[in-house]
Amino acid sequence: MAGVLGCFAFGVGSTDMGKRLVHKRHSHPRSGTVRYILKGKKRADVAAKDVMLHILASDYMKTSQGIGKVLEFAGDDLKNWPMDERRL
């Protein structure tokens, strides 16, 4: 939900978090952004999870090009999605 609130958030594994706490460094390397522009209106039988599963099945993601990237979503209809669906 951080993106909906205009915040940047990312998952961190327990080992990485432990290292960061011990070494007092809390930085994250900038790795680039991939922007997905969702066109048209979302059908009632499609959930945000379906959109994400479709993206993860793409050749871009299958060839590991998306590792470490920030995924940004845009589109006119996103404002009409329920708040919990906007977090993709």
mmCIF file with all atom_site columns, N, CA, C and O in Angstrom, residues 36-54:
data_model
loop_
_atom_site.group_PDB
_atom_site.id
_atom_site.type_symbol
_atom_site.label_atom_id
_atom_site.label_alt_id
_atom_site.label_comp_id
_atom_site.label_asym_id
_atom_site.label_entity_id
_atom_site.label_seq_id
_atom_site.pdbx_PDB_ins_code
_atom_site.Cartn_x
_atom_site.Cartn_y
_atom_site.Cartn_z
_atom_site.occupancy
_atom_site.B_iso_or_equiv
_atom_site.pdbx_formal_charge
_atom_site.auth_seq_id
_atom_site.auth_comp_id
_atom_site.auth_asym_id
_atom_site.auth_atom_id
_atom_site.pdbx_PDB_model_num
ATOM 1  N N  . TYR A 1 36 ? 4.722   0.509   -16.256 1.00 0.00 ? 36 TYR A N  1
ATOM 2  C CA . TYR A 1 36 ? 3.650   -0.186  -16.965 1.00 0.00 ? 36 TYR A CA 1
ATOM 3  C C  . TYR A 1 36 ? 2.467   0.758   -17.054 1.00 0.00 ? 36 TYR A C  1
ATOM 4  O O  . TYR A 1 36 ? 1.977   1.244   -16.029 1.00 0.00 ? 36 TYR A O  1
ATOM 5  N N  . ILE A 1 37 ? 2.027   1.024   -18.271 1.00 0.00 ? 37 ILE A N  1
ATOM 6  C CA . ILE A 1 37 ? 0.867   1.885   -18.475 1.00 0.00 ? 37 ILE A CA 1
ATOM 7  C C  . ILE A 1 37 ? -0.313  0.974   -18.798 1.00 0.00 ? 37 ILE A C  1
ATOM 8  O O  . ILE A 1 37 ? -0.335  0.310   -19.830 1.00 0.00 ? 37 ILE A O  1
ATOM 9  N N  . LEU A 1 38 ? -1.253  0.931   -17.886 1.00 0.00 ? 38 LEU A N  1
ATOM 10 C CA . LEU A 1 38 ? -2.431  0.077   -18.048 1.00 0.00 ? 38 LEU A CA 1
ATOM 11 C C  . LEU A 1 38 ? -3.484  0.858   -18.808 1.00 0.00 ? 38 LEU A C  1
ATOM 12 O O  . LEU A 1 38 ? -3.939  1.912   -18.366 1.00 0.00 ? 38 LEU A O  1
ATOM 13 N N  . LYS A 1 39 ? -3.854  0.333   -19.967 1.00 0.00 ? 39 LYS A N  1
ATOM 14 C CA . LYS A 1 39 ? -4.798  1.040   -20.835 1.00 0.00 ? 39 LYS A CA 1
ATOM 15 C C  . LYS A 1 39 ? -6.186  0.437   -20.705 1.00 0.00 ? 39 LYS A C  1
ATOM 16 O O  . LYS A 1 39 ? -6.342  -0.748  -20.461 1.00 0.00 ? 39 LYS A O  1
ATOM 17 N N  . GLY A 1 40 ? -7.180  1.260   -20.909 1.00 0.00 ? 40 GLY A N  1
ATOM 18 C CA . GLY A 1 40 ? -8.557  0.800   -20.845 1.00 0.00 ? 40 GLY A CA 1
ATOM 19 C C  . GLY A 1 40 ? -9.042  0.661   -19.418 1.00 0.00 ? 40 GLY A C  1
ATOM 20 O O  . GLY A 1 40 ? -8.382  1.077   -18.469 1.00 0.00 ? 40 GLY A O  1
ATOM 21 N N  . LYS A 1 41 ? -10.214 0.050   -19.269 1.00 0.00 ? 41 LYS A N  1
ATOM 22 C CA . LYS A 1 41 ? -10.810 -0.142  -17.954 1.00 0.00 ? 41 LYS A CA 1
ATOM 23 C C  . LYS A 1 41 ? -10.612 -1.576  -17.510 1.00 0.00 ? 41 LYS A C  1
ATOM 24 O O  . LYS A 1 41 ? -10.659 -2.501  -18.307 1.00 0.00 ? 41 LYS A O  1
ATOM 25 N N  . LYS A 1 42 ? -10.412 -1.748  -16.213 1.00 0.00 ? 42 LYS A N  1
ATOM 26 C CA . LYS A 1 42 ? -10.262 -3.084  -15.646 1.00 0.00 ? 42 LYS A CA 1
ATOM 27 C C  . LYS A 1 42 ? -11.628 -3.772  -15.616 1.00 0.00 ? 42 LYS A C  1
ATOM 28 O O  . LYS A 1 42 ? -12.611 -3.209  -15.152 1.00 0.00 ? 42 LYS A O  1
ATOM 29 N N  . ARG A 1 43 ? -11.665 -4.984  -16.155 1.00 0.00 ? 43 ARG A N  1
ATOM 30 C CA . ARG A 1 43 ? -12.908 -5.753  -16.114 1.00 0.00 ? 43 ARG A CA 1
ATOM 31 C C  . ARG A 1 43 ? -13.192 -6.196  -14.681 1.00 0.00 ? 43 ARG A C  1
ATOM 32 O O  . ARG A 1 43 ? -12.281 -6.348  -13.870 1.00 0.00 ? 43 ARG A O  1
ATOM 33 N N  . ALA A 1 44 ? -14.455 -6.408  -14.376 1.00 0.00 ? 44 ALA A N  1
ATOM 34 C CA . ALA A 1 44 ? -14.860 -6.803  -13.028 1.00 0.00 ? 44 ALA A CA 1
ATOM 35 C C  . ALA A 1 44 ? -14.272 -8.153  -12.620 1.00 0.00 ? 44 ALA A C  1
ATOM 36 O O  . ALA A 1 44 ? -14.040 -8.393  -11.437 1.00 0.00 ? 44 ALA A O  1
ATOM 37 N N  . ASP A 1 45 ? -14.021 -9.031  -13.607 1.00 0.00 ? 45 ASP A N  1
ATOM 38 C CA . ASP A 1 45 ? -13.504 -10.364 -13.282 1.00 0.00 ? 45 ASP A CA 1
ATOM 39 C C  . ASP A 1 45 ? -11.974 -10.425 -13.252 1.00 0.00 ? 45 ASP A C  1
ATOM 40 O O  . ASP A 1 45 ? -11.386 -11.487 -13.137 1.00 0.00 ? 45 ASP A O  1
ATOM 41 N N  . VAL A 1 46 ? -11.321 -9.276  -13.330 1.00 0.00 ? 46 VAL A N  1
ATOM 42 C CA . VAL A 1 46 ? -9.857  -9.206  -13.290 1.00 0.00 ? 46 VAL A CA 1
ATOM 43 C C  . VAL A 1 46 ? -9.436  -8.494  -12.015 1.00 0.00 ? 46 VAL A C  1
ATOM 44 O O  . VAL A 1 46 ? -9.949  -7.428  -11.686 1.00 0.00 ? 46 VAL A O  1
ATOM 45 N N  . ALA A 1 47 ? -8.500  -9.103  -11.300 1.00 0.00 ? 47 ALA A N  1
ATOM 46 C CA . ALA A 1 47 ? -7.961  -8.504  -10.082 1.00 0.00 ? 47 ALA A CA 1
ATOM 47 C C  . ALA A 1 47 ? -6.540  -8.017  -10.349 1.00 0.00 ? 47 ALA A C  1
ATOM 48 O O  . ALA A 1 47 ? -5.906  -8.415  -11.327 1.00 0.00 ? 47 ALA A O  1
ATOM 49 N N  . ALA A 1 48 ? -6.050  -7.175  -9.474  1.00 0.00 ? 48 ALA A N  1
ATOM 50 C CA . ALA A 1 48 ? -4.679  -6.678  -9.605  1.00 0.00 ? 48 ALA A CA 1
ATOM 51 C C  . ALA A 1 48 ? -3.687  -7.836  -9.599  1.00 0.00 ? 48 ALA A C  1
ATOM 52 O O  . ALA A 1 48 ? -2.664  -7.797  -10.290 1.00 0.00 ? 48 ALA A O  1
ATOM 53 N N  . LYS A 1 49 ? -3.995  -8.885  -8.863  1.00 0.00 ? 49 LYS A N  1
ATOM 54 C CA . LYS A 1 49 ? -3.113  -10.059 -8.842  1.00 0.00 ? 49 LYS A CA 1
ATOM 55 C C  . LYS A 1 49 ? -3.005  -10.674 -10.232 1.00 0.00 ? 49 LYS A C  1
ATOM 56 O O  . LYS A 1 49 ? -1.934  -11.136 -10.637 1.00 0.00 ? 49 LYS A O  1
ATOM 57 N N  . ASP A 1 50 ? -4.093  -10.681 -10.984 1.00 0.00 ? 50 ASP A N  1
ATOM 58 C CA . ASP A 1 50 ? -4.064  -11.202 -12.353 1.00 0.00 ? 50 ASP A CA 1
ATOM 59 C C  . ASP A 1 50 ? -3.129  -10.370 -13.228 1.00 0.00 ? 50 ASP A C  1
ATOM 60 O O  . ASP A 1 50 ? -2.382  -10.911 -14.045 1.00 0.00 ? 50 ASP A O  1
ATOM 61 N N  . VAL A 1 51 ? -3.153  -9.061  -13.049 1.00 0.00 ? 51 VAL A N  1
ATOM 62 C CA . VAL A 1 51 ? -2.277  -8.171  -13.808 1.00 0.00 ? 51 VAL A CA 1
ATOM 63 C C  . VAL A 1 51 ? -0.824  -8.482  -13.466 1.00 0.00 ? 51 VAL A C  1
ATOM 64 O O  . VAL A 1 51 ? 0.025   -8.624  -14.340 1.00 0.00 ? 51 VAL A O  1
ATOM 65 N N  . MET A 1 52 ? -0.539  -8.634  -12.170 1.00 0.00 ? 52 MET A N  1
ATOM 66 C CA . MET A 1 52 ? 0.827   -8.916  -11.737 1.00 0.00 ? 52 MET A CA 1
ATOM 67 C C  . MET A 1 52 ? 1.296   -10.279 -12.225 1.00 0.00 ? 52 MET A C  1
ATOM 68 O O  . MET A 1 52 ? 2.451   -10.425 -12.660 1.00 0.00 ? 52 MET A O  1
ATOM 69 N N  . LEU A 1 53 ? 0.450   -11.285 -12.188 1.00 0.00 ? 53 LEU A N  1
ATOM 70 C CA . LEU A 1 53 ? 0.820   -12.608 -12.691 1.00 0.00 ? 53 LEU A CA 1
ATOM 71 C C  . LEU A 1 53 ? 1.121   -12.559 -14.188 1.00 0.00 ? 53 LEU A C  1
ATOM 72 O O  . LEU A 1 53 ? 2.044   -13.221 -14.669 1.00 0.00 ? 53 LEU A O  1
ATOM 73 N N  . HIS A 1 54 ? 0.374   -11.755 -14.926 1.00 0.00 ? 54 HIS A N  1
ATOM 74 C CA . HIS A 1 54 ? 0.631   -11.593 -16.359 1.00 0.00 ? 54 HIS A CA 1
ATOM 75 C C  . HIS A 1 54 ? 2.002   -10.947 -16.587 1.00 0.00 ? 54 HIS A C  1
ATOM 76 O O  . HIS A 1 54 ? 2.768   -11.378 -17.453 1.00 0.00 ? 54 HIS A O  1
#
